[in-house]
PDB file of C-alpha atoms and ligand atoms in Angstrom:
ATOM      1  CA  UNK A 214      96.825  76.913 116.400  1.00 80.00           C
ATOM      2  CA  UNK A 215      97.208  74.122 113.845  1.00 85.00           C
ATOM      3  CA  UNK A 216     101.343  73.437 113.586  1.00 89.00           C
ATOM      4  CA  UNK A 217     101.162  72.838 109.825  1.00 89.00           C
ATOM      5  CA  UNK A 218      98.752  76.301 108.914  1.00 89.00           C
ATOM      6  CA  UNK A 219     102.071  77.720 111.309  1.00 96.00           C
ATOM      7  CA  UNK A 220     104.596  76.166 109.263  1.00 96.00           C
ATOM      8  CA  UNK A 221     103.452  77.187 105.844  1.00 95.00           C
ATOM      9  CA  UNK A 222     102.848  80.705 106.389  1.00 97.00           C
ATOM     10  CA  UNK A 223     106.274  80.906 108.311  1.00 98.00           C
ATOM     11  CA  UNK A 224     107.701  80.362 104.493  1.00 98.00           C
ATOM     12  CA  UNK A 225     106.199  83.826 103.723  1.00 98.00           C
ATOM     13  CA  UNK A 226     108.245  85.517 106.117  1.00 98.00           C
ATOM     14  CA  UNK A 227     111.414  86.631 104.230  1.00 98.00           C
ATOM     15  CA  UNK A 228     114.775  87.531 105.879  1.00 98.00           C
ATOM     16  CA  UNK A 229     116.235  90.943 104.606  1.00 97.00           C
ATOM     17  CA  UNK A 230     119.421  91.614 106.291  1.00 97.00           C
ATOM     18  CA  UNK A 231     120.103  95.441 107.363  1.00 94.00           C
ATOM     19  CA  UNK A 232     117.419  96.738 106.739  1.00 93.00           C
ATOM     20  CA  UNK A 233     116.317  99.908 107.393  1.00 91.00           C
ATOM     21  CA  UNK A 234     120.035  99.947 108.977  1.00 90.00           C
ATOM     22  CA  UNK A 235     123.014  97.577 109.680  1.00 92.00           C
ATOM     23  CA  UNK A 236     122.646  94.966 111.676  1.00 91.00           C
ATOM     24  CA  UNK A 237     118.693  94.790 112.056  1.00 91.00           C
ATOM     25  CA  UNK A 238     117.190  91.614 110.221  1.00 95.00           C
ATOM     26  CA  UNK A 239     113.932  93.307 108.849  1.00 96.00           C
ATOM     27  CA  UNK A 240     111.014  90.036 108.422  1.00 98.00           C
ATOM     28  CA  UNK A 241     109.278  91.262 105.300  1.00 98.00           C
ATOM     29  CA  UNK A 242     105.888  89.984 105.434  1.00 98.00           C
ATOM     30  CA  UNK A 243     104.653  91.208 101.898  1.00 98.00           C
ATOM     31  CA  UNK A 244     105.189  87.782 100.654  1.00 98.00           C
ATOM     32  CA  UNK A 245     102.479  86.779 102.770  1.00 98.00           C
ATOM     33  CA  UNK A 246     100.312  89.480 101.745  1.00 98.00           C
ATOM     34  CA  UNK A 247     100.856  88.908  97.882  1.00 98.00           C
ATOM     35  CA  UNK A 248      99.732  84.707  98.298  1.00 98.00           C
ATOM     36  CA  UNK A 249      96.101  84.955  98.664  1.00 98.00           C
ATOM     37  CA  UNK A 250      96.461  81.958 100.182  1.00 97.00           C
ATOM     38  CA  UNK A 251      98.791  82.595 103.409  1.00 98.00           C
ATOM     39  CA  UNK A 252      97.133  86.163 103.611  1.00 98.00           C
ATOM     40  CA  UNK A 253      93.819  84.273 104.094  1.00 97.00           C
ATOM     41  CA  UNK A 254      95.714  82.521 106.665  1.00 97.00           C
ATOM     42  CA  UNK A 255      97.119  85.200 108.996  1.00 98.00           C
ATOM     43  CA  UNK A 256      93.762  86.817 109.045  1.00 98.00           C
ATOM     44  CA  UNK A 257      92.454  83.469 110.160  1.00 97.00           C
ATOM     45  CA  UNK A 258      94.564  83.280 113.191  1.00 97.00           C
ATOM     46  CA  UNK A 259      93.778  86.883 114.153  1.00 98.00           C
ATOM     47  CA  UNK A 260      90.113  85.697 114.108  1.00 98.00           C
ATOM     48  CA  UNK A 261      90.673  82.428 116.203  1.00 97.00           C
ATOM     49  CA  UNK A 262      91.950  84.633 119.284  1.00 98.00           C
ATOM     50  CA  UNK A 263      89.385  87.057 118.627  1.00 98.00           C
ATOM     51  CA  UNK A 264      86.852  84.614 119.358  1.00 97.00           C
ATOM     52  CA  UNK A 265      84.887  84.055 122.147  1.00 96.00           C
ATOM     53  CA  UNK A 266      86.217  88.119 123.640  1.00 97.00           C
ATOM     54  CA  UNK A 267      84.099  91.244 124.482  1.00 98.00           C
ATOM     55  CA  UNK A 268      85.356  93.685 121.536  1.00 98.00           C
ATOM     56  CA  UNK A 269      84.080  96.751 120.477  1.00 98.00           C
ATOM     57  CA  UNK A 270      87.500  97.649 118.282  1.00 98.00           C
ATOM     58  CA  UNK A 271      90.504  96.914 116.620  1.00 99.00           C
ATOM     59  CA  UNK A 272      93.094  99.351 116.937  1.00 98.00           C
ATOM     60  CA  UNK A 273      95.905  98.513 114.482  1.00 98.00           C
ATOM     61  CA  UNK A 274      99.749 100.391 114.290  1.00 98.00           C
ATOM     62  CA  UNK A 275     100.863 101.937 111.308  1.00 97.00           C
ATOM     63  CA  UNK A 276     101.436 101.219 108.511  1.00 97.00           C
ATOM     64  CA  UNK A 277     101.435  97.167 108.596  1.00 98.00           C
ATOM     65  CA  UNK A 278      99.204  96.377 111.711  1.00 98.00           C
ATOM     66  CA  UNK A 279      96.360  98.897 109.211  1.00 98.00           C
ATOM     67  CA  UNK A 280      96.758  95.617 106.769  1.00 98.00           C
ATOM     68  CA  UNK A 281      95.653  92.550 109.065  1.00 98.00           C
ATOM     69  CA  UNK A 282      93.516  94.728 111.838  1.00 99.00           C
ATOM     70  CA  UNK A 283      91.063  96.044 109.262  1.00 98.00           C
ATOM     71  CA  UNK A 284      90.562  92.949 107.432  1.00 98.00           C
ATOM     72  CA  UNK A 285      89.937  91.333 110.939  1.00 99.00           C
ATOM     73  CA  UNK A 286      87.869  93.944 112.173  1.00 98.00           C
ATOM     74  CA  UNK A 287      85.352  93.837 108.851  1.00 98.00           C
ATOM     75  CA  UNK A 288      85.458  90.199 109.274  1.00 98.00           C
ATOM     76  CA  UNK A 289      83.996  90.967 113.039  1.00 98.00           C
ATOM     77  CA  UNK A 290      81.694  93.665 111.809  1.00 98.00           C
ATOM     78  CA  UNK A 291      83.602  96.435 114.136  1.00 98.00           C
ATOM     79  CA  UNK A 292      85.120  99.641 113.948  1.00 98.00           C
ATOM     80  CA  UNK A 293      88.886  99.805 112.926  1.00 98.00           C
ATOM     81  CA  UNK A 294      90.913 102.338 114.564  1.00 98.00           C
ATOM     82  CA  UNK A 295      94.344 103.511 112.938  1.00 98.00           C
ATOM     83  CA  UNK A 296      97.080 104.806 115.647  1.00 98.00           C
ATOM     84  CA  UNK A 297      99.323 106.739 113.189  1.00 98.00           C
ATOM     85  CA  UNK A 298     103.031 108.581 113.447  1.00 95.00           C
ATOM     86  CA  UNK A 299     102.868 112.143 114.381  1.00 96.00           C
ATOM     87  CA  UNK A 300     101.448 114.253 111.667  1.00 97.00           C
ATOM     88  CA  UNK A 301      99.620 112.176 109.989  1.00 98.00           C
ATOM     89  CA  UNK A 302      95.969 112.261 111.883  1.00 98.00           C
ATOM     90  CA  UNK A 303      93.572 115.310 110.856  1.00 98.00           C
ATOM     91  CA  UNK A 304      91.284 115.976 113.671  1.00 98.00           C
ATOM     92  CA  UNK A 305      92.549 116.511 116.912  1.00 98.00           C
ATOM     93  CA  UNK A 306      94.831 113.897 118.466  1.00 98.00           C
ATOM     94  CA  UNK A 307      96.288 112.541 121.611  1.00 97.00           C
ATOM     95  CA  UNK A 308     100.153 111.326 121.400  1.00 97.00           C
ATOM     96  CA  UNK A 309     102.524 109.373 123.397  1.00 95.00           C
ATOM     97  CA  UNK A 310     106.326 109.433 123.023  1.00 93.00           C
ATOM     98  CA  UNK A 311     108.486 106.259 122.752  1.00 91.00           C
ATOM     99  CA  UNK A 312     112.300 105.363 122.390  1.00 84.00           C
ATOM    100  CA  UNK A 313     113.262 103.396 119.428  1.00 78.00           C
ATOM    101  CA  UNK A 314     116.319 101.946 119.286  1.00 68.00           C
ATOM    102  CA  UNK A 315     117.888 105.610 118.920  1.00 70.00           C
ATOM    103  CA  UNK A 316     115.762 108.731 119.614  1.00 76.00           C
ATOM    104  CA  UNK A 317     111.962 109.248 119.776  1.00 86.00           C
ATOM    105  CA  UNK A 318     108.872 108.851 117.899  1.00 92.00           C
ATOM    106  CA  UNK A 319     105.578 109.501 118.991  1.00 95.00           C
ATOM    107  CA  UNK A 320     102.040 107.928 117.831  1.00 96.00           C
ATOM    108  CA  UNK A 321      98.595 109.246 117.903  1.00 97.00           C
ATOM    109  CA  UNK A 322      95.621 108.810 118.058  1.00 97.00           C
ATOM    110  CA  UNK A 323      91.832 111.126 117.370  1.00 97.00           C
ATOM    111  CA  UNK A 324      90.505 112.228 120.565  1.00 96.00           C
ATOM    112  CA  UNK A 325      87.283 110.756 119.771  1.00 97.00           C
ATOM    113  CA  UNK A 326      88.503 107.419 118.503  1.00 97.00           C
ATOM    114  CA  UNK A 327      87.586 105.173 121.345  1.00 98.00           C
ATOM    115  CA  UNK A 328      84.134 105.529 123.616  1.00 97.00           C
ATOM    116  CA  UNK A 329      85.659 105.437 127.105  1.00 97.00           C
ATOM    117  CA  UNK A 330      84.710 101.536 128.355  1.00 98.00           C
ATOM    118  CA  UNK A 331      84.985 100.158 124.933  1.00 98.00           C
ATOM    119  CA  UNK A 332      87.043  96.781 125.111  1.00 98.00           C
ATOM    120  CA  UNK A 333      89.855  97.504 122.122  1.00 98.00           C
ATOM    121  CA  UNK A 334      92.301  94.441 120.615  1.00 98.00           C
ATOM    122  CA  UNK A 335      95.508  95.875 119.312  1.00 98.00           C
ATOM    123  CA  UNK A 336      96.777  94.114 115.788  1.00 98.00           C
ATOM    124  CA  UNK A 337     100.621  94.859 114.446  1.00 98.00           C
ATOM    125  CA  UNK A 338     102.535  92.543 112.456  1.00 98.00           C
ATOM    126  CA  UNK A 339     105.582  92.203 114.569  1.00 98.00           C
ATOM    127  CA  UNK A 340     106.479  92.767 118.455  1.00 97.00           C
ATOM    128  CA  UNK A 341     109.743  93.484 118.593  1.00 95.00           C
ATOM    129  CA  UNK A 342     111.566  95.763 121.673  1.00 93.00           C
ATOM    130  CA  UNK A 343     107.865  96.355 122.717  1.00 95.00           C
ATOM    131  CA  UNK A 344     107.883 100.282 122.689  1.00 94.00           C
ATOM    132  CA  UNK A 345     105.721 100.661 119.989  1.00 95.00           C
ATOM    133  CA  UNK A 346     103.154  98.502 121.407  1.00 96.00           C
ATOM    134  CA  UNK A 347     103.916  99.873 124.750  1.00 95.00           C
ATOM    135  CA  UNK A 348     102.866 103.658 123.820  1.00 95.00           C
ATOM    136  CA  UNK A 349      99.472 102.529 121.482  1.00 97.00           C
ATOM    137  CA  UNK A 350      98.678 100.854 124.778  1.00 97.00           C
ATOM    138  CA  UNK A 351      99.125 104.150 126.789  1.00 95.00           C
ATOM    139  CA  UNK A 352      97.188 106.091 124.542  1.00 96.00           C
ATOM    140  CA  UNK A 353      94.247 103.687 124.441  1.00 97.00           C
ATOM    141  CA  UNK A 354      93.993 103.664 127.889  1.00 95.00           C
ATOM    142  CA  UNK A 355      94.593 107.916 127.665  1.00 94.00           C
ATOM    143  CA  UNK A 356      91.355 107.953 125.853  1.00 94.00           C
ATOM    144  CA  UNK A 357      89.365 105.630 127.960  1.00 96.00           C
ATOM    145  CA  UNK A 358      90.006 101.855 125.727  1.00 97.00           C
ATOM    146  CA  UNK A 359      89.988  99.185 127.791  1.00 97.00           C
ATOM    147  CA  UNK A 360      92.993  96.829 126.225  1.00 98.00           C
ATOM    148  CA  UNK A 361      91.550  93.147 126.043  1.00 97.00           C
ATOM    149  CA  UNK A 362      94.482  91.896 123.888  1.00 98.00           C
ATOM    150  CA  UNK A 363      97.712  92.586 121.803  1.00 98.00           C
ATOM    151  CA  UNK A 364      98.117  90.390 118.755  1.00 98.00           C
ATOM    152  CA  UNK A 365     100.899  89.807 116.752  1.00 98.00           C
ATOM    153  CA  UNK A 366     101.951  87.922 113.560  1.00 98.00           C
ATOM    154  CA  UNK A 367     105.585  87.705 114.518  1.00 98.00           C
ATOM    155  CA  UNK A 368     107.348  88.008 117.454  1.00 98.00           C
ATOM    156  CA  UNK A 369     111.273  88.623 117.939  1.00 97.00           C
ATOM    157  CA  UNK A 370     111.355  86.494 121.626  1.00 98.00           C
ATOM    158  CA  UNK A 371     114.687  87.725 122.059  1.00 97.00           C
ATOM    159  CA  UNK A 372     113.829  91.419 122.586  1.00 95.00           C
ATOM    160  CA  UNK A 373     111.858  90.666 125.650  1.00 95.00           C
ATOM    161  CA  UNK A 374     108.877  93.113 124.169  1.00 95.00           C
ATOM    162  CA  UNK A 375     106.269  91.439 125.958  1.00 96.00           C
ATOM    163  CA  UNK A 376     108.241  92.466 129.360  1.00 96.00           C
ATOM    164  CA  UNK A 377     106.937  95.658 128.276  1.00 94.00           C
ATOM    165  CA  UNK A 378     103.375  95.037 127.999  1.00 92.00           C
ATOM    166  CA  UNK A 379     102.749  93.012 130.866  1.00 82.00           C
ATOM    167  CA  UNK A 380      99.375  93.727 132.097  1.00 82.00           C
ATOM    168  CA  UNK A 381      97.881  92.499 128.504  1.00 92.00           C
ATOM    169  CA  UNK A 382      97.333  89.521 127.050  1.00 97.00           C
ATOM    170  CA  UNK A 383      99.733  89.439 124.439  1.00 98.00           C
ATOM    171  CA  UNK A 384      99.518  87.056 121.519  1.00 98.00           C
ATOM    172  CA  UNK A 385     101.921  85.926 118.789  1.00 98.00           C
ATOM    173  CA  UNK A 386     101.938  83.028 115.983  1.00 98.00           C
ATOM    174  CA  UNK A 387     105.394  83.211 114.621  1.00 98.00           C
ATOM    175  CA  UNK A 388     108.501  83.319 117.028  1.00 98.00           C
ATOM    176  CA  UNK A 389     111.815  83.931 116.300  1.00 97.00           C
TER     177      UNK A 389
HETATM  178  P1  LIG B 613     109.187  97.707 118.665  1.00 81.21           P
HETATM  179  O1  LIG B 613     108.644  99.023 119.099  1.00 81.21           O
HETATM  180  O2  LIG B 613     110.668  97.592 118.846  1.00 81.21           O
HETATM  181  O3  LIG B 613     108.436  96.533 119.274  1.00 81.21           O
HETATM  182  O4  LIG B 613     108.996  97.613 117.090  1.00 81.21           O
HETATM  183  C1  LIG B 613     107.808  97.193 116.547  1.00 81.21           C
HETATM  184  C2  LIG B 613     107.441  97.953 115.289  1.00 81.21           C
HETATM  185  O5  LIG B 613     108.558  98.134 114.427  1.00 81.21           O
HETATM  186  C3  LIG B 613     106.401  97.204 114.513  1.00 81.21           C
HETATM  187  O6  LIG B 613     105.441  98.129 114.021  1.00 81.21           O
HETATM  188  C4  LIG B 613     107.173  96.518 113.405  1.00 81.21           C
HETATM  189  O7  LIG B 613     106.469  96.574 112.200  1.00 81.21           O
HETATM  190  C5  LIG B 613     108.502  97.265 113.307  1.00 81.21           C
HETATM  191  N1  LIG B 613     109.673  96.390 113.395  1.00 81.21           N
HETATM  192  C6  LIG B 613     110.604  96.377 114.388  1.00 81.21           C
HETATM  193  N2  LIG B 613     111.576  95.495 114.156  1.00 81.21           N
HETATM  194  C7  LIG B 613     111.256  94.896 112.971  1.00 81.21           C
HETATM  195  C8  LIG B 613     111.877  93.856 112.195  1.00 81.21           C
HETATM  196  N3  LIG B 613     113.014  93.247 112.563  1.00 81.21           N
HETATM  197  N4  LIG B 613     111.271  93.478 111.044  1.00 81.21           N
HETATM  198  C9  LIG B 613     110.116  94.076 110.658  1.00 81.21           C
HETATM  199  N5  LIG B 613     109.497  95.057 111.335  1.00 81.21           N
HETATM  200  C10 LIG B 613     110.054  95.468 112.483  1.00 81.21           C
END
């Protein structure tokens, strides 16, 4: 990863303190996605760890992990697969439950989404506690995926996510 491609597009990461709620630091990455530029970019360092792996799909988390795993996926010429929040999948749907910082949500994903043995990288913009990622990487393997890699734009270090996701390789460009 080139230091200097790093440094720019960490200038289209923008700070927005408490939000959704007090006390979280959200990093808005639309300014990224607006500078054809940087968005060129991030999608470039998806594709550099993509290289040289077995993969038959991207799964990507909603909603922000839809916007860099399906450009990287038509870049590779593969299926995109979109693990959604409950409700929002038509066809029939396998979840998995996971803690947020308080409660549970659940994602899902279609039944017939993955062919069991297909070698799946998951894409999200930002690993943070790690549950998110945690779940999409139960249900991938619920449905047969075999999870080659987790790849992230950001990563909040000081959460400890990857501790959650230990038996992937897990992949970040911008730490915090
Ligand atoms: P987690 O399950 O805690 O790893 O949270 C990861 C998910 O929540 C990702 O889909 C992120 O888009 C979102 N997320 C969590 N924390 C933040 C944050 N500080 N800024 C932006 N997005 C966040």
């Amino acid at each position: 990863m080139n230091p200097d491609a790093l440094e720019k597009l960490r200038t289209g990461v923008r700070d927005v303190p408490d939000f959704p709620k007090k006390g979280i630091i959200f990093k808005d990455i639309t300014p990224i996605l607006k500078d054809g530029g940087l968005f060129r970019a991030s999608i470039d360092l998806f594709l550099e760890q993509c290289q040289g792996k077995k993969i038959d799909k991207i799964v990507g988390i909603d909603a922000r992990g839809f916007l860099f795993g399906s450009a990287v996926a038509y870049e590779l010429g593969i299926g995109f697969i979109p693990l959604r929040k409950k409700g929002r999948l038509p066809y029939k749907t396998e979840s998995a439950k996971y803690s947020l910082e308080y409660g549970e949500a659940e994602m899902e994903l279609h039944v017939d989404a993955i062919v069991p043995g297909e070698q799946i990288v998951l894409i999200d913009d930002l690993l943070a506690t790690g549950g998110t990622s945690a779940s999409a990487a139960t249900l991938i393997k619920k449905v047969g995926g075999e999870l080659v890699a987790a790849i992230f734009l950001i990563e909040l270090e000081f959460l400890r996510g990857r501790e959650k996701l230990k038996s992937t390789d897990i992949i970040s460009f911008l730490k915090y």
